[in-house]
Short mmCIF file of C-alpha atoms and ligand atoms in Angstrom, two decimals:
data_model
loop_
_atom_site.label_atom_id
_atom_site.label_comp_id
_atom_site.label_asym_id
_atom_site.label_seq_id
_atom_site.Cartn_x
_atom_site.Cartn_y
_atom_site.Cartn_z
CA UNK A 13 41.05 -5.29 7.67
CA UNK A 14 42.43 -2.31 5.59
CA UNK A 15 41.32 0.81 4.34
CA UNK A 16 39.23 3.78 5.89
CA UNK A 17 36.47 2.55 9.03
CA UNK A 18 33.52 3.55 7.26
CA UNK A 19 29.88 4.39 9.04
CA UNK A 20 27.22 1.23 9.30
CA UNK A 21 24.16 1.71 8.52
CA UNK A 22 20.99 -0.49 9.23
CA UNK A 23 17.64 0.00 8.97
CA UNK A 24 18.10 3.76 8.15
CA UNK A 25 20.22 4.08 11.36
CA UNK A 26 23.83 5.24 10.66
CA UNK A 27 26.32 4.54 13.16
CA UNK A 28 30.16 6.86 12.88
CA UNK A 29 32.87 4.80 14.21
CA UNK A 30 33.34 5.02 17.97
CA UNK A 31 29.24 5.54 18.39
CA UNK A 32 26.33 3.38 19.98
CA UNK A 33 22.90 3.42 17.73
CA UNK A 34 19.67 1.95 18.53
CA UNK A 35 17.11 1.18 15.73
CA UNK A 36 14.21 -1.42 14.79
CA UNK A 37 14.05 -3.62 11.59
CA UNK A 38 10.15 -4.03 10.12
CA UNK A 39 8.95 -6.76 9.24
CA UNK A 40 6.06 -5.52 7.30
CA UNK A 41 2.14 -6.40 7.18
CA UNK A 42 1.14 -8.99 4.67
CA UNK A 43 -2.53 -10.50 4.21
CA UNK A 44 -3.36 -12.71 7.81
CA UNK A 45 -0.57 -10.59 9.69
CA UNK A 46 0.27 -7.22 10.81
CA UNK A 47 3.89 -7.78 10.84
CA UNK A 48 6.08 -6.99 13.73
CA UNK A 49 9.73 -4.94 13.87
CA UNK A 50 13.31 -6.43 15.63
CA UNK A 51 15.08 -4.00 17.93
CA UNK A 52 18.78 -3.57 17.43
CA UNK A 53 21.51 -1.93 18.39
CA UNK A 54 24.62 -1.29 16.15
CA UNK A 55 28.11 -0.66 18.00
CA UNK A 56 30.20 0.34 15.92
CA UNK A 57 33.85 0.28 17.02
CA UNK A 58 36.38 2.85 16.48
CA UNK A 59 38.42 0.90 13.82
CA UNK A 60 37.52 -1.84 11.76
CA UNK A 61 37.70 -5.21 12.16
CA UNK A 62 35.34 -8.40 13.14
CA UNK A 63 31.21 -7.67 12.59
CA UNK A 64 30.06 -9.77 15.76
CA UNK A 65 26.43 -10.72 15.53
CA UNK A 66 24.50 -11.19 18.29
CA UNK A 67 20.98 -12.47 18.66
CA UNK A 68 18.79 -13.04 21.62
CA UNK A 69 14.81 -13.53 21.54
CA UNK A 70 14.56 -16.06 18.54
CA UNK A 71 12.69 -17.52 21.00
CA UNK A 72 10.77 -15.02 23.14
CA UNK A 73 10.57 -17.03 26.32
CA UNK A 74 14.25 -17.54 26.97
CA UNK A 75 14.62 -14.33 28.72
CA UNK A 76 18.60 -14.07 29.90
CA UNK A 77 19.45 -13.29 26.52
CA UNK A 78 17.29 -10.67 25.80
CA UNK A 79 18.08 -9.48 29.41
CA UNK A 80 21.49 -9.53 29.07
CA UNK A 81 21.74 -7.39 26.18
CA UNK A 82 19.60 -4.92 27.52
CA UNK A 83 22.59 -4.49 29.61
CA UNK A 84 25.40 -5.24 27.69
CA UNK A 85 24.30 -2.21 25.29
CA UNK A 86 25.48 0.56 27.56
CA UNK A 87 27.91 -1.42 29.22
CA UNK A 88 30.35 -1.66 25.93
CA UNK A 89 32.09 1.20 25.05
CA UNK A 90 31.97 1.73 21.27
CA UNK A 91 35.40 4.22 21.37
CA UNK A 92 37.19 1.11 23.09
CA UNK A 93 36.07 -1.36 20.47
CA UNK A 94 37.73 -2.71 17.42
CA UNK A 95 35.02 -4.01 14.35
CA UNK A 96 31.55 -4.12 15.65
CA UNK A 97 28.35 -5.79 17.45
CA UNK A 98 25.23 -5.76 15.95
CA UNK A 99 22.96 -6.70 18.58
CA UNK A 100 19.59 -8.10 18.02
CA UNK A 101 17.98 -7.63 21.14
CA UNK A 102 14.34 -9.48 20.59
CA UNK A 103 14.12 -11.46 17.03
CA UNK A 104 10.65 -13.06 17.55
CA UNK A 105 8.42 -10.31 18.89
CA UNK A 106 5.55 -11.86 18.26
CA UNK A 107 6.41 -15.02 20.79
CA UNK A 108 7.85 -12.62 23.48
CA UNK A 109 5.05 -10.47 23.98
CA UNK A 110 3.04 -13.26 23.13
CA UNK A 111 4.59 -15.22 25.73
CA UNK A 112 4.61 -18.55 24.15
CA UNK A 113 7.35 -21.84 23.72
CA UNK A 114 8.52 -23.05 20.83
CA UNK A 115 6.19 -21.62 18.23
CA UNK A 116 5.01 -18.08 17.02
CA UNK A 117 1.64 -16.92 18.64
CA UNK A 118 0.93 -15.61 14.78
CA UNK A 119 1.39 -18.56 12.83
CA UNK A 120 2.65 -21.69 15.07
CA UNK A 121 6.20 -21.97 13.70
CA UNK A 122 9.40 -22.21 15.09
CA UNK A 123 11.59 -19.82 13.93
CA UNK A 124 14.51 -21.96 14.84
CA UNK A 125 13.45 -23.95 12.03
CA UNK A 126 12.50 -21.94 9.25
CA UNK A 127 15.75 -20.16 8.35
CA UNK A 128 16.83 -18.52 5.85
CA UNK A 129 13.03 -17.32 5.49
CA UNK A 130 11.40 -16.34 2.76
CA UNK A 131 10.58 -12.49 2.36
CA UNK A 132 6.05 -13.99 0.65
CA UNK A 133 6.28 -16.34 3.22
CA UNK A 134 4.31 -16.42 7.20
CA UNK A 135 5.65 -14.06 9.81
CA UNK A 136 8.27 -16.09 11.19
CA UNK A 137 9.61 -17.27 7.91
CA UNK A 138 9.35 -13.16 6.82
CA UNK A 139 11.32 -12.33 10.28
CA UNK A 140 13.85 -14.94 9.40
CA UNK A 141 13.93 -13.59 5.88
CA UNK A 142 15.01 -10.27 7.31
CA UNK A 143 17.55 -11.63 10.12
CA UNK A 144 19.15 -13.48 7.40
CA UNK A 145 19.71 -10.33 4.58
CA UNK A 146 20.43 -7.48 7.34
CA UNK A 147 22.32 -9.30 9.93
CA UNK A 148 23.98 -12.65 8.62
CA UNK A 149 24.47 -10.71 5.11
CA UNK A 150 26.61 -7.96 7.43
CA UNK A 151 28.10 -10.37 10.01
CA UNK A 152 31.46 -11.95 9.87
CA UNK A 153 30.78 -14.29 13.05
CA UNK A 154 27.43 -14.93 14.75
CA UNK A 155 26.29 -16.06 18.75
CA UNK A 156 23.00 -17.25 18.67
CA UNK A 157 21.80 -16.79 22.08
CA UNK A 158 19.39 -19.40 23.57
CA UNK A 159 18.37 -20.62 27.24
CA UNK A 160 16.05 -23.51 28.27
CA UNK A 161 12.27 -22.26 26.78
CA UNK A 162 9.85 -21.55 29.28
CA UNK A 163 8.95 -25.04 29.80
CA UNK A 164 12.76 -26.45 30.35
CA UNK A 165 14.93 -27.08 33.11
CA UNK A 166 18.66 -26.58 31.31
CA UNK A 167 22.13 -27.00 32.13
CA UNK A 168 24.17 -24.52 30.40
CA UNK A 169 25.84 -25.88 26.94
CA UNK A 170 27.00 -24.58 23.35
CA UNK A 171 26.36 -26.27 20.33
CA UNK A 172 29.32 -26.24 17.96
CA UNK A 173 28.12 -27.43 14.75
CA UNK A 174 30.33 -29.54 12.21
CA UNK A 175 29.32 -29.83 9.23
CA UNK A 176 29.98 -27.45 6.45
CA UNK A 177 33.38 -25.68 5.23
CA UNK A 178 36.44 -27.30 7.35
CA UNK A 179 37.81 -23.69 7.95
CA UNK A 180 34.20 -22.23 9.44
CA UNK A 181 33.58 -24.98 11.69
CA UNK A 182 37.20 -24.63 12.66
CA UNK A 183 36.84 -21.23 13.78
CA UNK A 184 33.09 -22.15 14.93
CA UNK A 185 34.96 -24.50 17.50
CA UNK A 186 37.16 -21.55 18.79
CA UNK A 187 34.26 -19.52 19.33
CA UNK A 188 32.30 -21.80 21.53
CA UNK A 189 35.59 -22.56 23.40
CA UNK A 190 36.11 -18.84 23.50
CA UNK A 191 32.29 -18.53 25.15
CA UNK A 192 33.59 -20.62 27.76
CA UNK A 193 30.43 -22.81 28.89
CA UNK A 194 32.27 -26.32 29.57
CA UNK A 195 29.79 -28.73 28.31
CA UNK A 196 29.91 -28.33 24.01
CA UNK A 197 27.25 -30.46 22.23
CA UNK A 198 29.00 -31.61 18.80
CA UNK A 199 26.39 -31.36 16.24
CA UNK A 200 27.01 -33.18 12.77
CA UNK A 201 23.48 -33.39 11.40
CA UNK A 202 22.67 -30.22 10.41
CA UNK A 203 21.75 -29.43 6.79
CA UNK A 204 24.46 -28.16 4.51
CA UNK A 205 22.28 -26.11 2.24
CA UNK A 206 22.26 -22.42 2.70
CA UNK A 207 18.49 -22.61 0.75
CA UNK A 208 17.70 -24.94 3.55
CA UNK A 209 19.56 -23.47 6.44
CA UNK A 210 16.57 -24.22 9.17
CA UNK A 211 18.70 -22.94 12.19
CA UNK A 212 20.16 -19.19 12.60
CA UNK A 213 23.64 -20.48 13.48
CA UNK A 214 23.65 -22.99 10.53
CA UNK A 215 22.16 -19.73 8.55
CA UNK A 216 25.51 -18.22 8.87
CA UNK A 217 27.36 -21.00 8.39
CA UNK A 218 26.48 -21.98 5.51
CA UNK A 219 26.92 -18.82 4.43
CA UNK A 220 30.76 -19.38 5.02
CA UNK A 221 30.57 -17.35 8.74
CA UNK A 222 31.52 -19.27 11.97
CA UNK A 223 28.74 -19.02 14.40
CA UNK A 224 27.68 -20.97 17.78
CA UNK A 225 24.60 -21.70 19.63
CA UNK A 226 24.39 -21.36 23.59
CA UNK A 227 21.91 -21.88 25.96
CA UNK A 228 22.04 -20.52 29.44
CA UNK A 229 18.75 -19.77 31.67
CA UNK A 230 15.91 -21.63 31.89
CA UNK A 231 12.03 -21.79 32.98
CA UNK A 232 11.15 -18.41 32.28
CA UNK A 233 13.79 -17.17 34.63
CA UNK A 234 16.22 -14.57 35.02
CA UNK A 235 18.50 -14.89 37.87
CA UNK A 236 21.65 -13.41 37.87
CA UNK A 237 23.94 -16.29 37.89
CA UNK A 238 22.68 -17.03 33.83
CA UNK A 239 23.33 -13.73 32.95
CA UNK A 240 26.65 -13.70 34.45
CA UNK A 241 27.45 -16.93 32.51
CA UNK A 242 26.10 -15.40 29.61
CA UNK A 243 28.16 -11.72 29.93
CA UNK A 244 31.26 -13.71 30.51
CA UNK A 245 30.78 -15.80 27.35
CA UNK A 246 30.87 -12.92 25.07
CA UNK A 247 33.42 -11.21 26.88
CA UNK A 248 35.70 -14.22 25.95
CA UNK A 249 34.07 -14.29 22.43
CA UNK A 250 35.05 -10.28 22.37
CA UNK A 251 38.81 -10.92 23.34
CA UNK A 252 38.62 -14.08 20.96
CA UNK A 253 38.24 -12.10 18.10
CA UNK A 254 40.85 -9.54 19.05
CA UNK A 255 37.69 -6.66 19.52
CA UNK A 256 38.89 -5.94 23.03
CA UNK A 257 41.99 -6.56 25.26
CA UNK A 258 40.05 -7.90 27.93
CA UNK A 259 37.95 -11.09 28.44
CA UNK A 260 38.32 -14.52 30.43
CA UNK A 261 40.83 -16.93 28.39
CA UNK A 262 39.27 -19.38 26.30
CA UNK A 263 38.54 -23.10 27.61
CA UNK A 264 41.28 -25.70 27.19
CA UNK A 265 39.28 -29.07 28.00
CA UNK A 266 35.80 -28.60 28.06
CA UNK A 267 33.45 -31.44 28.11
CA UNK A 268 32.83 -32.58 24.44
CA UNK A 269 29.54 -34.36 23.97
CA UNK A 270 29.49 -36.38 20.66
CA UNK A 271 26.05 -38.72 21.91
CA UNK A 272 23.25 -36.49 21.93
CA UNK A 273 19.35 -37.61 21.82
CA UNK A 274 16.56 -35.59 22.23
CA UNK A 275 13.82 -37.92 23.66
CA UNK A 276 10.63 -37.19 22.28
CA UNK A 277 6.68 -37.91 23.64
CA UNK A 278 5.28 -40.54 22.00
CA UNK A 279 1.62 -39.33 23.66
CA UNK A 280 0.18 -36.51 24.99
CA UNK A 281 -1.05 -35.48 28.52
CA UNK A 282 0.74 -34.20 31.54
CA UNK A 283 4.35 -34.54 32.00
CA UNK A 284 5.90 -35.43 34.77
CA UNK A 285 9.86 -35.50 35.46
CA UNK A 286 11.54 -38.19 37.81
CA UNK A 287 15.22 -36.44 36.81
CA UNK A 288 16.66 -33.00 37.03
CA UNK A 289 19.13 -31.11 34.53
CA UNK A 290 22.79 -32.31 35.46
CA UNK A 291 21.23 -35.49 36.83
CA UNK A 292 23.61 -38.13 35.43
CA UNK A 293 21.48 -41.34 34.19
CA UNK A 294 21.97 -44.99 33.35
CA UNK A 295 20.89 -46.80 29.96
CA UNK A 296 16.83 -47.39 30.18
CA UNK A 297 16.82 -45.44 33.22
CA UNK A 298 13.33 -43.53 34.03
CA UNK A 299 13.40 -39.81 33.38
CA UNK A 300 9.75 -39.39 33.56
CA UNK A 301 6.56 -40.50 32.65
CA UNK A 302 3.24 -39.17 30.89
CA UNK A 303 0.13 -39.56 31.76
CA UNK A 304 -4.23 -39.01 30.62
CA UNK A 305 -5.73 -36.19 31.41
CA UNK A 306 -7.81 -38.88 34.15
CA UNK A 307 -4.32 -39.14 35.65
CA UNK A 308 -3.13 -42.94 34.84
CA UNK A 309 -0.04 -43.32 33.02
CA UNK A 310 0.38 -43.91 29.59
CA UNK A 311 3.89 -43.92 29.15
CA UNK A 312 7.36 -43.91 30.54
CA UNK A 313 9.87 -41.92 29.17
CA UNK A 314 13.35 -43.83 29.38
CA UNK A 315 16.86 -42.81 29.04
CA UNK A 316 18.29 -44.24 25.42
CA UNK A 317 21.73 -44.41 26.86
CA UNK A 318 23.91 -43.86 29.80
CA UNK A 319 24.67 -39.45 30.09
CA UNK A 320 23.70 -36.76 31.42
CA UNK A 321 20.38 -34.47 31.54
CA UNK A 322 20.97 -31.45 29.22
CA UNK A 323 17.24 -30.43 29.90
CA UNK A 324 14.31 -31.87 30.89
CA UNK A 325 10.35 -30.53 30.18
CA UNK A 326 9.61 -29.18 33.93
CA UNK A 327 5.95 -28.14 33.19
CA UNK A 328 3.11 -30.48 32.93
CA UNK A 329 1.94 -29.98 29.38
CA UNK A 330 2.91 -32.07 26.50
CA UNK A 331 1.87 -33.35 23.14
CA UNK A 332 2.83 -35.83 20.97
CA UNK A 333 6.06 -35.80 19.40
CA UNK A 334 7.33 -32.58 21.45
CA UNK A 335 10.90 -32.97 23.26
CA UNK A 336 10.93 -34.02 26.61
CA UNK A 337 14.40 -33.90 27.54
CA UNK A 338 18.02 -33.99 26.32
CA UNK A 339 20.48 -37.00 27.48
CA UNK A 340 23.83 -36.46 26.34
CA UNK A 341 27.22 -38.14 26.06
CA UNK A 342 30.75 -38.21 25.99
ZN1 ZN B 661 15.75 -21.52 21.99
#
């Protein structure tokens, strides 16, 4: 980086290098919708350098995230940074106040799925519109910060996603290594077209920016231990990316999962689990089983291949189609 550390300004707000401002991007009312607004915080470092993005809450029932970075705001010094973190501390209002898995409480979409947004489109696809222009468009790298939903038991993992630009998925690998959660799930199957981005980390990749998923926390929860995990990963993403001196060292030989299956319901009813996350299974071997809403079971839910249980659905309710747990592979 060269030249003179200019102020960054968001949403109005105007951060001076060396400073800590808080603001809120709107997301304004359209017809069926009242909109909704995205807290953020901009620290801007004292020189220039890396524009980390950081985004918990894009979906408002995995709490660590947007925990942790209620914290993590005061706990940075701006004067003591080089480049900057733009935090986004809830990106799905709607769903965290709302309460609700998955899908908006507004207009039942997953905003995990509807990137890069559309600025005529629903409220999620509007809130992913704006995520996309203020803080991919002014990012450089991006952590997308997940946890089991409200409805999962989860073992910590990063995604690190392949496809795309050698060079960004390259440095995409060094930042989930840098995070430091040992269990990476390699992801080749997400779409290449920025148009068609669906994901917030594939968002910025495809917009030639290395980014990672994680997901730490689970069931509504927010013990300590997750936000730890979570605190330490961007401390090594921090150091990583030469924005501070300090951090934990990057993994060496973390476990790389290349078989990954989400197992889906094929009928609704009540869930129940017979495995927990970190349960290690056998090909065809029971994780669970479905039943009416009289109680007899309509289906068993088995275990495509031997690996272990990434998350499984630890709350009765389930519909057709929805995931009920992860089984992943070496
Ligand atoms: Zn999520």
């Amino acid at each position: 980086m060269t030249g003179a550390h200019a102020p960054l300004t968001l949403a109005g707000v105007t951060a001076a290098p060396g400073t800590t401002m808080s603001g809120t991007l709107d997301v304004p009312a359209r017809p069926g919708d009242s909109g909704t607004s995205i807290p953020f915080s901009i620290l801007h470092g004292a020189s220039a350098g890396p524009v980390l993005a950081l985004v918990a809450g894009v979906h408002g029932m995995e709490y660590v995230p947007i925990v942790a970075l209620q914290r993590l705001r005061s706990s940075i010094d701006p004067a003591s940074l080089r480049g900057t973190i733009l935090m986004v501390h809830c990106a799905n209002m709607p769903s965290f106040l709302g309460r609700t898995i998955y899908y908006s409480p507004v207009d039942s979409k997953n905003l995990n799925r509807v990137f890069p947004g559309r600025s005529d489109g629903t409220l999620s696809e509007r809130i992913a519109d704006v995520i996309t222009r203020e803080i991919v468009g002014r990012a450089t790298h991006l952590v997308d910060l997940h946890g089991g939903d409200g409805n999962e038991s989860l073992r910590p993992y990063a995604y690190w996603i392949t496809t795309g630009d050698p060079k960004v998925a390259a440095e995409s690998r060094n930042l989930a290594l840098a995070f430091g959660l040992d269990h990476i799930v390699v992801d080749d199957e997400r779409p290449k077209d920025a148009a068609a981005s669906m994901y917030l980390s594939n968002t910025a990749i495809t917009r030639g920016k290395p980014a990672i998923t994680t997901e730490t926390g689970c069931l509504a929860q927010t013990d300590e231990r997750s936000i730890t995990l979570l605190d330490q990963g961007i401390a090594g993403v921090l150091r990583h990316l030469g924005m501070r001196a300090v951090g934990p060292p990057a993994l060496t030989s973390p476990t790389w999962l290349k078989r990954n299956s989400v197992i889906r319901a094929g009928a609704t009813g009540l869930f129940y689990a017979t495995v927990e996350r970190r349960d290690h299974v056998a090909a065809g071997a029971r994780l669970g089983r479905i039943t009416d809403f009289h109680g007899q079971t309509i289906e068993e839910v088995l275990a495509p291949f031997a690996g272990e249980i990434m998350y499984v659905v630890d709350t009765p309710p389930i519909s057709k189609g929805e995931p009920v747990a992860m089984v992943s592979a070496t």
